[in-house]
Coordinates of N, CA and C in Angstrom, one line a residue:
M25 N 0.8 -1.2 0.0 CA 0.0 0.0 0.0 C 0.9 1.2 0.0
R26 N 1.9 1.2 0.8 CA 2.9 2.4 0.9 C 3.5 2.6 -0.5
A27 N 3.9 1.5 -1.2 CA 4.5 1.6 -2.5 C 3.6 2.3 -3.5
C28 N 2.3 1.9 -3.4 CA 1.3 2.5 -4.3 C 1.2 4.0 -4.1
I29 N 1.2 4.5 -2.8 CA 1.1 5.9 -2.5 C 2.3 6.6 -3.0
V30 N 3.5 6.0 -2.8 CA 4.7 6.7 -3.2 C 4.7 6.8 -4.7
K31 N 4.3 5.8 -5.4 CA 4.3 5.8 -6.9 C 3.4 6.9 -7.4
R32 N 2.2 7.0 -6.7 CA 1.2 8.0 -7.1 C 1.8 9.4 -6.9
S33 N 2.5 9.6 -5.7 CA 3.0 10.9 -5.4 C 4.1 11.3 -6.3
L34 N 4.8 10.4 -6.8 CA 5.9 10.7 -7.8 C 5.3 11.2 -9.1
S35 N 4.2 10.5 -9.5 CA 3.6 10.9 -10.8 C 2.8 12.2 -10.7
T36 N 2.3 12.6 -9.5 CA 1.5 13.8 -9.4 C 2.2 14.9 -8.7
G37 N 3.4 14.7 -8.2 CA 4.2 15.7 -7.5 C 3.7 16.0 -6.1
V38 N 2.9 15.1 -5.5 CA 2.4 15.3 -4.1 C 3.2 14.4 -3.2
K39 N 3.6 14.9 -2.1 CA 4.3 14.2 -1.1 C 3.4 13.2 -0.4
P40 N 4.0 12.0 0.1 CA 3.1 11.0 0.7 C 2.4 11.5 2.0
N41 N 3.0 12.5 2.7 CA 2.4 12.9 4.0 C 1.4 14.0 3.8
Q42 N 1.1 14.4 2.6 CA 0.2 15.5 2.4 C -1.2 15.0 2.6
S43 N -2.2 15.9 2.9 CA -3.5 15.4 3.2 C -4.2 15.1 1.9
A44 N -5.4 14.4 2.0 CA -6.2 14.0 0.8 C -6.7 15.1 0.1
S45 N -7.1 16.2 0.8 CA -7.7 17.4 0.2 C -6.7 18.1 -0.7
T46 N -5.4 18.2 -0.1 CA -4.3 18.8 -0.9 C -4.0 18.0 -2.1
S47 N -4.0 16.7 -2.0 CA -3.8 15.8 -3.2 C -4.8 16.0 -4.2
T48 N -6.1 16.0 -3.8 CA -7.2 16.2 -4.7 C -7.1 17.5 -5.5
S49 N -6.8 18.6 -4.7 CA -6.8 19.9 -5.4 C -5.6 19.9 -6.4
T50 N -4.5 19.3 -6.0 CA -3.3 19.3 -6.9 C -3.6 18.5 -8.1
L51 N -4.3 17.3 -8.0 CA -4.7 16.5 -9.2 C -5.6 17.3 -10.1
A52 N -6.6 18.0 -9.5 CA -7.6 18.7 -10.3 C -6.9 19.8 -11.1
S53 N -6.0 20.5 -10.4 CA -5.3 21.6 -11.1 C -4.4 21.1 -12.2
S54 N -3.7 20.0 -11.9 CA -2.8 19.4 -12.9 C -3.7 18.9 -14.1
S55 N -4.8 18.3 -13.8 CA -5.7 17.8 -14.8 C -6.2 18.9 -15.7
G56 N -6.6 20.0 -15.1 CA -7.1 21.1 -15.8 C -6.1 21.7 -16.7
A57 N -4.8 21.8 -16.2 CA -3.7 22.3 -17.0 C -3.5 21.4 -18.2
T58 N -3.6 20.1 -18.0 CA -3.3 19.2 -19.1 C -4.4 19.3 -20.1
N59 N -5.7 19.5 -19.7 CA -6.7 19.6 -20.7 C -6.6 20.9 -21.5
N60 N -6.1 21.9 -20.8 CA -6.0 23.2 -21.6 C -4.8 23.1 -22.6
D61 N -3.8 22.4 -22.2 CA -2.6 22.3 -23.0 C -2.9 21.3 -24.2
S62 N -3.7 20.3 -24.0 CA -4.0 19.3 -25.1 C -5.4 19.5 -25.7
S63 N -5.8 20.7 -26.0 CA -7.1 20.9 -26.5 C -7.3 20.3 -27.9
A64 N -6.1 20.1 -28.6 CA -6.2 19.5 -30.0 C -6.6 18.0 -29.9
L65 N -6.5 17.4 -28.8 CA -6.9 16.0 -28.7 C -8.3 15.8 -28.2
R66 N -9.0 16.9 -28.0 CA -10.4 16.8 -27.5 C -11.3 16.2 -28.5
F67 N -12.2 15.3 -28.1 CA -13.2 14.6 -29.0 C -14.4 15.5 -29.1
Y68 N -14.8 15.9 -30.3 CA -15.9 16.7 -30.6 C -17.1 15.9 -31.1
G69 N -17.0 14.7 -31.5 CA -18.1 13.9 -32.0 C -18.5 14.3 -33.4
N70 N -19.7 13.9 -33.8 CA -20.1 14.3 -35.2 C -21.4 15.2 -35.1
T71 N -21.5 15.9 -34.0 CA -22.7 16.8 -33.9 C -22.7 17.9 -34.9
G72 N -21.5 18.3 -35.4 CA -21.4 19.4 -36.3 C -21.6 19.0 -37.8
E73 N -21.7 17.7 -38.0 CA -21.9 17.2 -39.4 C -23.3 17.5 -39.9
S74 N -23.5 17.7 -41.2 CA -24.8 18.0 -41.7 C -25.5 16.8 -42.2
A75 N -24.9 15.6 -42.2 CA -25.5 14.4 -42.7 C -26.7 14.0 -41.7
S76 N -27.7 13.5 -42.3 CA -28.9 13.1 -41.5 C -28.6 11.7 -40.9
S77 N -29.5 11.3 -40.0 CA -29.3 10.0 -39.3 C -29.4 8.9 -40.3
A78 N -30.3 9.0 -41.3 CA -30.5 8.0 -42.3 C -29.2 7.8 -43.1
E79 N -28.6 8.9 -43.5 CA -27.4 8.9 -44.3 C -26.2 8.2 -43.5
R80 N -26.2 8.5 -42.2 CA -25.1 7.9 -41.4 C -25.3 6.4 -41.3
M81 N -26.6 6.0 -41.1 CA -26.9 4.6 -41.0 C -26.6 3.9 -42.3
R82 N -26.9 4.5 -43.4 CA -26.6 3.9 -44.7 C -25.2 3.7 -44.9
Q83 N -24.3 4.5 -44.4 CA -22.9 4.3 -44.5 C -22.4 3.1 -43.7
V84 N -23.1 2.9 -42.6 CA -22.6 1.8 -41.7 C -23.3 0.5 -42.1
F85 N -24.6 0.5 -42.3 CA -25.3 -0.8 -42.5 C -25.7 -1.1 -44.0
G86 N -25.5 -0.2 -44.9 CA -25.8 -0.4 -46.3 C -25.5 0.8 -47.1
G87 N -25.7 0.6 -48.4 CA -25.5 1.7 -49.3 C -24.0 1.8 -49.6
R88 N -23.6 2.7 -50.5 CA -22.2 2.9 -50.9 C -21.8 4.3 -50.7
L89 N -20.5 4.4 -50.3 CA -20.0 5.8 -50.0 C -20.0 6.7 -51.2
D90 N -19.9 6.1 -52.4 CA -19.9 6.9 -53.6 C -21.3 7.4 -54.0
G91 N -22.3 7.0 -53.2 CA -23.7 7.5 -53.5 C -24.5 6.6 -54.5
S92 N -23.9 5.6 -55.1 CA -24.6 4.8 -56.1 C -25.6 3.9 -55.4
G93 N -26.6 3.5 -56.1 CA -27.7 2.7 -55.6 C -27.3 1.3 -55.4
R94 N -28.2 0.5 -54.8 CA -27.9 -0.9 -54.6 C -28.0 -1.6 -55.9
E95 N -27.2 -2.7 -56.0 CA -27.2 -3.5 -57.2 C -27.7 -4.9 -56.8
A96 N -28.3 -5.6 -57.7 CA -28.9 -6.9 -57.4 C -27.8 -7.9 -57.2
S97 N -27.9 -8.8 -56.2 CA -27.0 -9.8 -56.0 C -27.4 -11.1 -56.7
S98 N -26.7 -12.2 -56.4 CA -27.0 -13.4 -57.1 C -28.4 -14.0 -56.7
R99 N -28.9 -13.6 -55.6 CA -30.2 -14.1 -55.1 C -31.4 -13.3 -55.7
R100 N -31.1 -12.2 -56.4 CA -32.1 -11.4 -57.0 C -32.4 -11.8 -58.4
D101 N -33.6 -11.7 -58.9 CA -34.0 -12.0 -60.2 C -33.6 -10.9 -61.1
V102 N -32.4 -11.0 -61.7 CA -31.9 -9.9 -62.6 C -32.6 -10.0 -63.9
N103 N -32.7 -11.1 -64.5 CA -33.4 -11.3 -65.8 C -34.2 -12.6 -65.7
A104 N -35.1 -12.7 -66.5 CA -36.0 -13.9 -66.5 C -35.2 -15.1 -67.1
P105 N -35.4 -16.3 -66.6 CA -34.8 -17.5 -67.1 C -35.3 -17.8 -68.5
R106 N -34.5 -18.6 -69.2 CA -34.9 -19.0 -70.6 C -35.1 -20.5 -70.7
L107 N -36.0 -20.9 -71.5 CA -36.3 -22.3 -71.8 C -35.5 -22.8 -72.9
I108 N -34.5 -23.7 -72.7 CA -33.7 -24.2 -73.7 C -33.8 -25.7 -73.7
A109 N -34.2 -26.3 -74.8 CA -34.4 -27.7 -74.9 C -35.2 -28.3 -73.8
G110 N -36.2 -27.5 -73.4 CA -37.1 -28.0 -72.4 C -36.6 -27.8 -71.0
V111 N -35.5 -27.2 -70.8 CA -34.9 -27.0 -69.5 C -34.9 -25.5 -69.2
L112 N -35.5 -25.1 -68.0 CA -35.5 -23.7 -67.6 C -34.2 -23.3 -67.0
V113 N -33.4 -22.6 -67.8 CA -32.0 -22.2 -67.4 C -32.0 -20.8 -66.9
P114 N -31.6 -20.6 -65.6 CA -31.5 -19.2 -65.1 C -30.3 -18.5 -65.7
H115 N -30.3 -17.2 -65.5 CA -29.2 -16.4 -65.9 C -28.0 -16.7 -65.0
K116 N -26.8 -16.4 -65.5 CA -25.6 -16.6 -64.7 C -25.6 -15.7 -63.5
P117 N -25.4 -16.2 -62.3 CA -25.5 -15.4 -61.1 C -24.4 -14.3 -61.1
I118 N -24.7 -13.2 -60.5 CA -23.8 -12.1 -60.4 C -23.0 -12.2 -59.1
E119 N -21.8 -11.8 -59.2 CA -20.9 -11.8 -58.0 C -21.5 -10.9 -57.0
P120 N -21.6 -11.4 -55.7 CA -22.1 -10.5 -54.7 C -21.1 -9.4 -54.3
D121 N -21.7 -8.2 -54.1 CA -20.8 -7.0 -53.7 C -21.3 -6.5 -52.4
N122 N -22.0 -7.2 -51.6 CA -22.5 -6.7 -50.3 C -22.1 -7.6 -49.2
C123 N -20.9 -8.3 -49.3 CA -20.4 -9.1 -48.2 C -19.9 -8.2 -47.1
C124 N -20.4 -8.4 -45.8 CA -20.0 -7.6 -44.7 C -18.8 -8.1 -44.0
M125 N -18.3 -9.3 -44.4 CA -17.0 -9.8 -43.8 C -17.1 -10.0 -42.3
S126 N -18.3 -10.4 -41.8 CA -18.5 -10.5 -40.4 C -18.9 -12.0 -40.0
G127 N -18.8 -12.9 -40.9 CA -19.1 -14.3 -40.6 C -20.5 -14.6 -40.4
C128 N -21.4 -14.1 -41.4 CA -22.8 -14.3 -41.3 C -23.1 -15.8 -41.4
V129 N -24.3 -16.2 -40.8 CA -24.7 -17.6 -40.9 C -25.0 -18.0 -42.3
N130 N -25.6 -17.1 -43.1 CA -25.9 -17.3 -44.5 C -25.1 -16.3 -45.2
C131 N -23.8 -16.6 -45.5 CA -23.0 -15.7 -46.2 C -23.4 -15.6 -47.7
V132 N -23.2 -14.4 -48.3 CA -23.6 -14.2 -49.7 C -22.7 -15.0 -50.6
W133 N -21.5 -15.3 -50.2 CA -20.6 -16.0 -51.0 C -21.0 -17.5 -51.0
E134 N -21.5 -18.0 -49.9 CA -22.1 -19.4 -49.9 C -23.3 -19.4 -50.8
Q135 N -24.2 -18.4 -50.7 CA -25.3 -18.4 -51.6 C -24.9 -18.3 -53.1
Y136 N -23.9 -17.5 -53.3 CA -23.4 -17.4 -54.7 C -22.9 -18.8 -55.2
N137 N -22.2 -19.5 -54.3 CA -21.7 -20.8 -54.7 C -22.8 -21.8 -55.0
D138 N -23.9 -21.7 -54.2 CA -25.0 -22.6 -54.5 C -25.7 -22.2 -55.8
D139 N -25.8 -20.9 -56.0 CA -26.5 -20.5 -57.3 C -25.6 -20.9 -58.5
I140 N -24.3 -20.8 -58.4 CA -23.4 -21.2 -59.5 C -23.6 -22.7 -59.8
R141 N -23.7 -23.5 -58.7 CA -23.8 -24.9 -58.9 C -25.1 -25.2 -59.6
D142 N -26.2 -24.6 -59.1 CA -27.5 -24.8 -59.7 C -27.5 -24.4 -61.2
W143 N -27.0 -23.2 -61.5 CA -26.9 -22.7 -62.8 C -26.1 -23.6 -63.8
R144 N -25.0 -24.0 -63.3 CA -24.1 -24.9 -64.1 C -24.8 -26.2 -64.4
K145 N -25.5 -26.8 -63.4 CA -26.1 -28.1 -63.5 C -27.2 -28.0 -64.6
K146 N -28.0 -27.0 -64.5 CA -29.1 -26.8 -65.4 C -28.6 -26.5 -66.8
R147 N -27.6 -25.7 -66.9 CA -27.0 -25.3 -68.2 C -26.4 -26.5 -68.9
N148 N -25.7 -27.4 -68.2 CA -25.2 -28.6 -68.8 C -26.3 -29.6 -69.2
L149 N -27.4 -29.7 -68.4 CA -28.5 -30.5 -68.7 C -29.1 -30.0 -70.0
A150 N -29.3 -28.7 -70.1 CA -29.9 -28.1 -71.3 C -29.0 -28.4 -72.5
A151 N -27.7 -28.3 -72.3 CA -26.8 -28.5 -73.5 C -26.8 -30.0 -73.9
E152 N -26.9 -30.9 -73.0 CA -27.0 -32.3 -73.3 C -28.3 -32.6 -74.1
K153 N -29.4 -32.0 -73.8 CA -30.6 -32.2 -74.5 C -30.6 -31.4 -75.9
L154 N -29.9 -30.3 -75.9 CA -29.9 -29.5 -77.1 C -29.0 -30.2 -78.1
N155 N -28.0 -31.0 -77.7 CA -27.1 -31.7 -78.6 C -27.9 -32.7 -79.4
Q156 N -29.1 -33.1 -79.0 CA -29.9 -34.1 -79.7 C -30.8 -33.5 -80.7
T157 N -30.7 -32.2 -80.9 CA -31.5 -31.4 -81.8 C -30.5 -30.6 -82.7
E158 N -31.1 -29.9 -83.6 CA -30.3 -29.0 -84.5 C -30.4 -27.5 -84.1
D159 N -31.0 -27.3 -83.0 CA -31.1 -25.9 -82.5 C -29.8 -25.4 -82.0
I160 N -29.7 -24.0 -82.0 CA -28.4 -23.3 -81.6 C -28.7 -22.6 -80.3
W161 N -27.7 -22.7 -79.4 CA -27.8 -22.0 -78.1 C -27.7 -20.5 -78.3
P162 N -28.5 -19.8 -77.6 CA -28.5 -18.3 -77.8 C -27.1 -17.8 -77.4
K163 N -26.6 -16.9 -78.3 CA -25.2 -16.4 -78.2 C -25.0 -15.5 -77.0
D164 N -26.2 -14.8 -76.6 CA -26.1 -13.9 -75.5 C -26.5 -14.5 -74.1
F165 N -26.4 -15.8 -74.0 CA -26.9 -16.5 -72.8 C -25.8 -17.5 -72.3
D166 N -24.6 -17.0 -72.3 CA -23.4 -17.8 -71.8 C -23.4 -19.3 -72.3
P167 N -23.2 -19.5 -73.6 CA -23.2 -20.9 -74.1 C -22.1 -21.7 -73.5
P168 N -22.4 -22.9 -73.0 CA -21.4 -23.8 -72.5 C -20.6 -24.5 -73.6
L169 N -19.6 -23.9 -74.1 CA -18.9 -24.4 -75.3 C -18.3 -25.8 -75.1
K170 N -17.9 -26.1 -73.9 CA -17.4 -27.4 -73.6 C -18.4 -28.5 -73.8
A171 N -19.6 -28.2 -73.4 CA -20.7 -29.2 -73.4 C -21.5 -29.3 -74.7
L172 N -21.4 -28.3 -75.5 CA -22.2 -28.2 -76.7 C -21.5 -28.9 -77.9
D173 N -22.3 -29.5 -78.7 CA -21.7 -30.0 -80.0 C -21.5 -28.8 -80.9
F174 N -20.6 -29.1 -81.9 CA -20.2 -28.0 -82.8 C -21.4 -27.4 -83.5
K175 N -22.4 -28.2 -83.9 CA -23.5 -27.8 -84.6 C -24.5 -26.9 -83.8
N176 N -24.4 -27.0 -82.5 CA -25.3 -26.3 -81.6 C -24.6 -25.0 -81.1
V177 N -23.4 -24.7 -81.5 CA -22.7 -23.5 -81.0 C -23.0 -22.4 -81.9
P178 N -23.3 -21.2 -81.4 CA -23.5 -20.0 -82.2 C -22.4 -19.8 -83.2
R179 N -22.7 -19.3 -84.4 CA -21.7 -19.1 -85.4 C -20.5 -18.2 -85.0
E180 N -20.9 -17.2 -84.2 CA -19.8 -16.3 -83.8 C -18.8 -16.9 -82.8
L181 N -19.2 -18.0 -82.2 CA -18.4 -18.6 -81.1 C -17.7 -19.9 -81.6
R182 N -17.9 -20.3 -82.8 CA -17.4 -21.5 -83.3 C -15.9 -21.6 -83.4
S183 N -15.3 -20.4 -83.6 CA -13.8 -20.4 -83.6 C -13.3 -20.7 -82.2
A184 N -14.0 -20.1 -81.2 CA -13.6 -20.4 -79.8 C -13.8 -21.9 -79.5
K185 N -14.8 -22.5 -80.0 CA -15.1 -23.9 -79.8 C -13.9 -24.7 -80.4
R186 N -13.4 -24.3 -81.6 CA -12.3 -25.0 -82.2 C -11.1 -25.0 -81.4
K187 N -10.9 -23.9 -80.8 CA -9.7 -23.7 -79.9 C -9.7 -24.7 -78.7
L188 N -10.9 -24.9 -78.2 CA -11.1 -25.8 -77.1 C -10.7 -27.2 -77.5
G189 N -11.0 -27.5 -78.7 CA -10.7 -28.9 -79.2 C -11.7 -29.9 -78.6
S190 N -11.4 -31.1 -78.9 CA -12.3 -32.2 -78.4 C -11.8 -32.8 -77.1
G191 N -10.9 -32.1 -76.4 CA -10.4 -32.6 -75.2 C -9.1 -33.4 -75.4
K192 N -8.6 -33.9 -74.3 CA -7.3 -34.7 -74.4 C -7.6 -36.1 -75.0
R193 N -6.8 -36.5 -75.9 CA -6.9 -37.8 -76.6 C -6.4 -38.9 -75.6
L194 N -7.2 -40.0 -75.6 CA -6.8 -41.1 -74.8 C -5.6 -41.8 -75.4
S195 N -4.6 -42.2 -74.6 CA -3.5 -42.9 -75.1 C -3.9 -44.4 -75.4
S196 N -3.1 -45.0 -76.2 CA -3.5 -46.4 -76.6 C -3.5 -47.3 -75.4
S197 N -2.7 -47.0 -74.4 CA -2.7 -47.9 -73.2 C -4.0 -47.8 -72.4
A198 N -4.7 -46.7 -72.6 CA -6.0 -46.6 -71.9 C -7.0 -47.6 -72.4
Y199 N -6.9 -48.0 -73.6 CA -7.8 -49.0 -74.2 C -7.5 -50.4 -73.7
F200 N -6.3 -50.6 -73.1 CA -5.9 -51.9 -72.6 C -5.4 -51.7 -71.2
P201 N -6.3 -51.4 -70.3 CA -5.9 -51.1 -68.9 C -5.4 -52.3 -68.2
T202 N -4.6 -52.0 -67.1 CA -4.1 -53.0 -66.3 C -5.3 -53.6 -65.4
K203 N -5.0 -54.7 -64.8 CA -6.1 -55.3 -64.0 C -6.5 -54.3 -62.8
G204 N -7.8 -54.1 -62.7 CA -8.3 -53.2 -61.7 C -8.4 -51.8 -62.1
A205 N -7.8 -51.4 -63.2 CA -7.8 -50.0 -63.6 C -9.1 -49.8 -64.5
P206 N -9.6 -48.6 -64.6 CA -10.8 -48.3 -65.4 C -10.5 -48.4 -66.9
G207 N -11.4 -48.8 -67.7 CA -11.3 -48.9 -69.1 C -11.5 -47.5 -69.7
A208 N -11.4 -47.4 -71.1 CA -11.6 -46.2 -71.7 C -12.9 -45.5 -71.5
Q209 N -14.0 -46.4 -71.6 CA -15.3 -45.8 -71.5 C -15.6 -45.3 -70.0
N210 N -15.1 -46.1 -69.1 CA -15.2 -45.7 -67.7 C -14.4 -44.4 -67.4
L211 N -13.2 -44.4 -68.0 CA -12.4 -43.2 -67.8 C -13.0 -42.0 -68.4
K212 N -13.7 -42.1 -69.5 CA -14.4 -40.9 -70.1 C -15.5 -40.5 -69.2
A213 N -16.2 -41.5 -68.7 CA -17.4 -41.1 -67.8 C -16.9 -40.4 -66.5
S214 N -15.8 -40.9 -66.0 CA -15.2 -40.2 -64.8 C -14.7 -38.8 -65.1
N215 N -14.2 -38.6 -66.3 CA -13.7 -37.3 -66.7 C -14.9 -36.4 -66.9
D216 N -16.0 -36.9 -67.4 CA -17.2 -36.1 -67.6 C -17.8 -35.6 -66.2
E217 N -17.6 -36.5 -65.2 CA -18.1 -36.1 -63.9 C -17.2 -35.1 -63.3
D218 N -15.9 -35.1 -63.6 CA -15.0 -34.2 -63.0 C -15.1 -32.8 -63.7
V219 N -15.7 -32.7 -64.8 CA -15.9 -31.4 -65.5 C -16.7 -30.5 -64.6
D220 N -17.8 -31.0 -64.0 CA -18.6 -30.1 -63.2 C -17.9 -29.7 -61.9
A221 N -17.0 -30.5 -61.4 CA -16.3 -30.2 -60.1 C -15.2 -29.2 -60.4
N222 N -14.5 -29.4 -61.5 CA -13.3 -28.6 -61.8 C -13.5 -27.5 -62.7
D223 N -14.7 -27.2 -63.1 CA -14.9 -26.1 -64.1 C -14.9 -24.8 -63.4
D224 N -13.9 -24.0 -63.7 CA -13.7 -22.7 -63.1 C -14.3 -21.6 -63.9
E225 N -14.9 -21.9 -65.0 CA -15.5 -20.9 -65.9 C -16.6 -20.1 -65.2
A226 N -17.4 -20.8 -64.4 CA -18.5 -20.1 -63.7 C -18.0 -19.0 -62.8
W227 N -16.9 -19.2 -62.1 CA -16.4 -18.2 -61.1 C -15.7 -17.1 -61.8
G228 N -15.3 -17.3 -63.0 CA -14.7 -16.2 -63.8 C -13.5 -15.6 -63.1
S229 N -13.5 -14.3 -62.9 CA -12.4 -13.5 -62.3 C -12.5 -13.4 -60.8
V230 N -13.4 -14.1 -60.2 CA -13.5 -14.0 -58.7 C -12.3 -14.6 -58.1
P231 N -11.7 -13.9 -57.1 CA -10.5 -14.5 -56.5 C -10.7 -15.9 -55.9
V232 N -9.7 -16.7 -56.0 CA -9.9 -18.1 -55.7 C -10.2 -18.3 -54.2
H233 N -9.7 -17.4 -53.3 CA -9.9 -17.6 -51.9 C -11.4 -17.5 -51.5
F234 N -12.2 -16.7 -52.3 CA -13.6 -16.7 -52.1 C -14.3 -18.0 -52.4
K235 N -13.8 -18.7 -53.5 CA -14.4 -20.0 -53.8 C -14.0 -21.0 -52.8
V236 N -12.7 -21.0 -52.3 CA -12.3 -21.9 -51.3 C -13.1 -21.7 -50.0
F237 N -13.3 -20.4 -49.7 CA -14.1 -20.1 -48.4 C -15.5 -20.7 -48.5
A238 N -16.1 -20.4 -49.7 CA -17.5 -20.9 -49.8 C -17.6 -22.4 -49.8
E239 N -16.7 -23.1 -50.5 CA -16.7 -24.6 -50.5 C -16.4 -25.1 -49.1
T240 N -15.5 -24.5 -48.4 CA -15.1 -24.9 -47.0 C -16.3 -24.8 -46.0
E241 N -16.9 -23.6 -46.1 CA -18.1 -23.4 -45.2 C -19.2 -24.3 -45.5
K242 N -19.4 -24.7 -46.8 CA -20.4 -25.6 -47.1 C -20.1 -27.0 -46.6
R243 N -18.9 -27.4 -46.6 CA -18.5 -28.7 -46.1 C -18.6 -28.8 -44.6
V244 N -18.2 -27.7 -43.9 CA -18.3 -27.6 -42.5 C -19.7 -27.7 -42.0
K245 N -20.6 -26.9 -42.7 CA -22.0 -27.0 -42.3 C -22.7 -28.3 -42.5
A246 N -22.3 -29.0 -43.6 CA -22.8 -30.3 -43.9 C -22.3 -31.3 -42.9
K247 N -21.1 -31.2 -42.4 CA -20.5 -32.1 -41.4 C -21.3 -31.9 -40.1
K248 N -21.5 -30.6 -39.7 CA -22.2 -30.3 -38.5 C -23.7 -30.9 -38.5
L249 N -24.3 -30.7 -39.7 CA -25.7 -31.2 -39.9 C -25.7 -32.7 -39.8
L250 N -24.7 -33.4 -40.3 CA -24.6 -34.9 -40.2 C -24.4 -35.3 -38.8
Q251 N -23.5 -34.6 -38.1 CA -23.3 -35.0 -36.7 C -24.6 -34.8 -35.8
K252 N -25.3 -33.7 -36.1 CA -26.5 -33.4 -35.4 C -27.6 -34.5 -35.7
K253 N -27.6 -34.9 -36.9 CA -28.5 -36.0 -37.3 C -28.2 -37.3 -36.6
K254 N -26.9 -37.6 -36.5 CA -26.5 -38.9 -35.8 C -26.8 -38.8 -34.4
Q255 N -26.6 -37.6 -33.8 CA -26.9 -37.4 -32.4 C -28.4 -37.6 -32.1
L256 N -29.3 -37.0 -32.9 CA -30.7 -37.2 -32.8 C -31.1 -38.7 -32.9
E257 N -30.5 -39.4 -33.9 CA -30.8 -40.8 -34.0 C -30.4 -41.6 -32.8
Q258 N -29.2 -41.3 -32.2 CA -28.8 -42.0 -31.0 C -29.7 -41.7 -29.9
E259 N -30.1 -40.4 -29.7 CA -31.0 -40.1 -28.6 C -32.4 -40.8 -28.8
K260 N -32.8 -40.9 -30.1 CA -34.1 -41.5 -30.3 C -34.0 -43.0 -30.0
A261 N -32.9 -43.6 -30.4 CA -32.7 -45.1 -30.1 C -32.6 -45.3 -28.6
A262 N -31.9 -44.5 -27.9 CA -31.8 -44.6 -26.5 C -33.2 -44.5 -25.8
S263 N -34.0 -43.5 -26.3 CA -35.3 -43.3 -25.7 C -36.2 -44.5 -26.0
T264 N -36.1 -45.0 -27.2 CA -36.9 -46.2 -27.5 C -36.5 -47.4 -26.7
A265 N -35.2 -47.6 -26.5 CA -34.7 -48.7 -25.6 C -35.2 -48.6 -24.2
S266 N -35.2 -47.3 -23.7 CA -35.6 -47.1 -22.3 C -37.1 -47.4 -22.2
I267 N -37.9 -47.0 -23.2 CA -39.3 -47.3 -23.1 C -39.6 -48.8 -23.1
K268 N -38.9 -49.5 -24.0 CA -39.1 -51.0 -24.0 C -38.7 -51.6 -22.7
A269 N -37.6 -51.1 -22.1 CA -37.1 -51.7 -20.9 C -38.1 -51.4 -19.7
S270 N -38.8 -50.3 -19.7 CA -39.7 -49.9 -18.7 C -41.0 -50.7 -18.9
N271 N -41.4 -51.0 -20.1 CA -42.6 -51.8 -20.4 C -42.4 -53.2 -20.0
S272 N -41.2 -53.7 -20.2 CA -41.0 -55.1 -19.9 C -40.8 -55.3 -18.4

């Protein structure tokens, strides 16, 4: 206790044997002098600003500092879907620009990832059915060049289709696989399944860390949901067993 008093007296210039009133007056005078000397550090708040309360809230919770209006995210109906080969294909989702980076339960990047998967699935299904006809995919509706046959590709994009080629050629050894290895037909089927998982065309120029984040969050939530489901099943089984034991 004595050490604390001495330390305080050294910082305030008050001797340890001075009275409490003298110490208080000395502290008040020194505090007032400090405030007068450091007026530049005084906090004035935002009472002098002319912005309304709504404008301040818009800067914190929504809206944009440049004054532009809100733009539709991937969950908004930007344009009407189109019917292609009997499949209702939505427009390509728009990258979200309203992520608050605060770890929301339903993050807009996760929603965008789900929308991309749904759009890509329906687009590939429509391309598969369109290949059985002579119709041409609309050139202004993101044609899936990899999935379309050459005859179904718009004329303006056929040069791009040629550059893509027909994919990697299978080596001759693929037709004579070793024991336990997949044959050529099975290999082609597995490659077709990997197209949907490894196709980065849908994400375009979106930084890869957003895609990794969305995929990781999706797996984590699915794992938690599975664990919760197993826990409920175990509790239900235990409850059923206890009821049977009590009845017997």
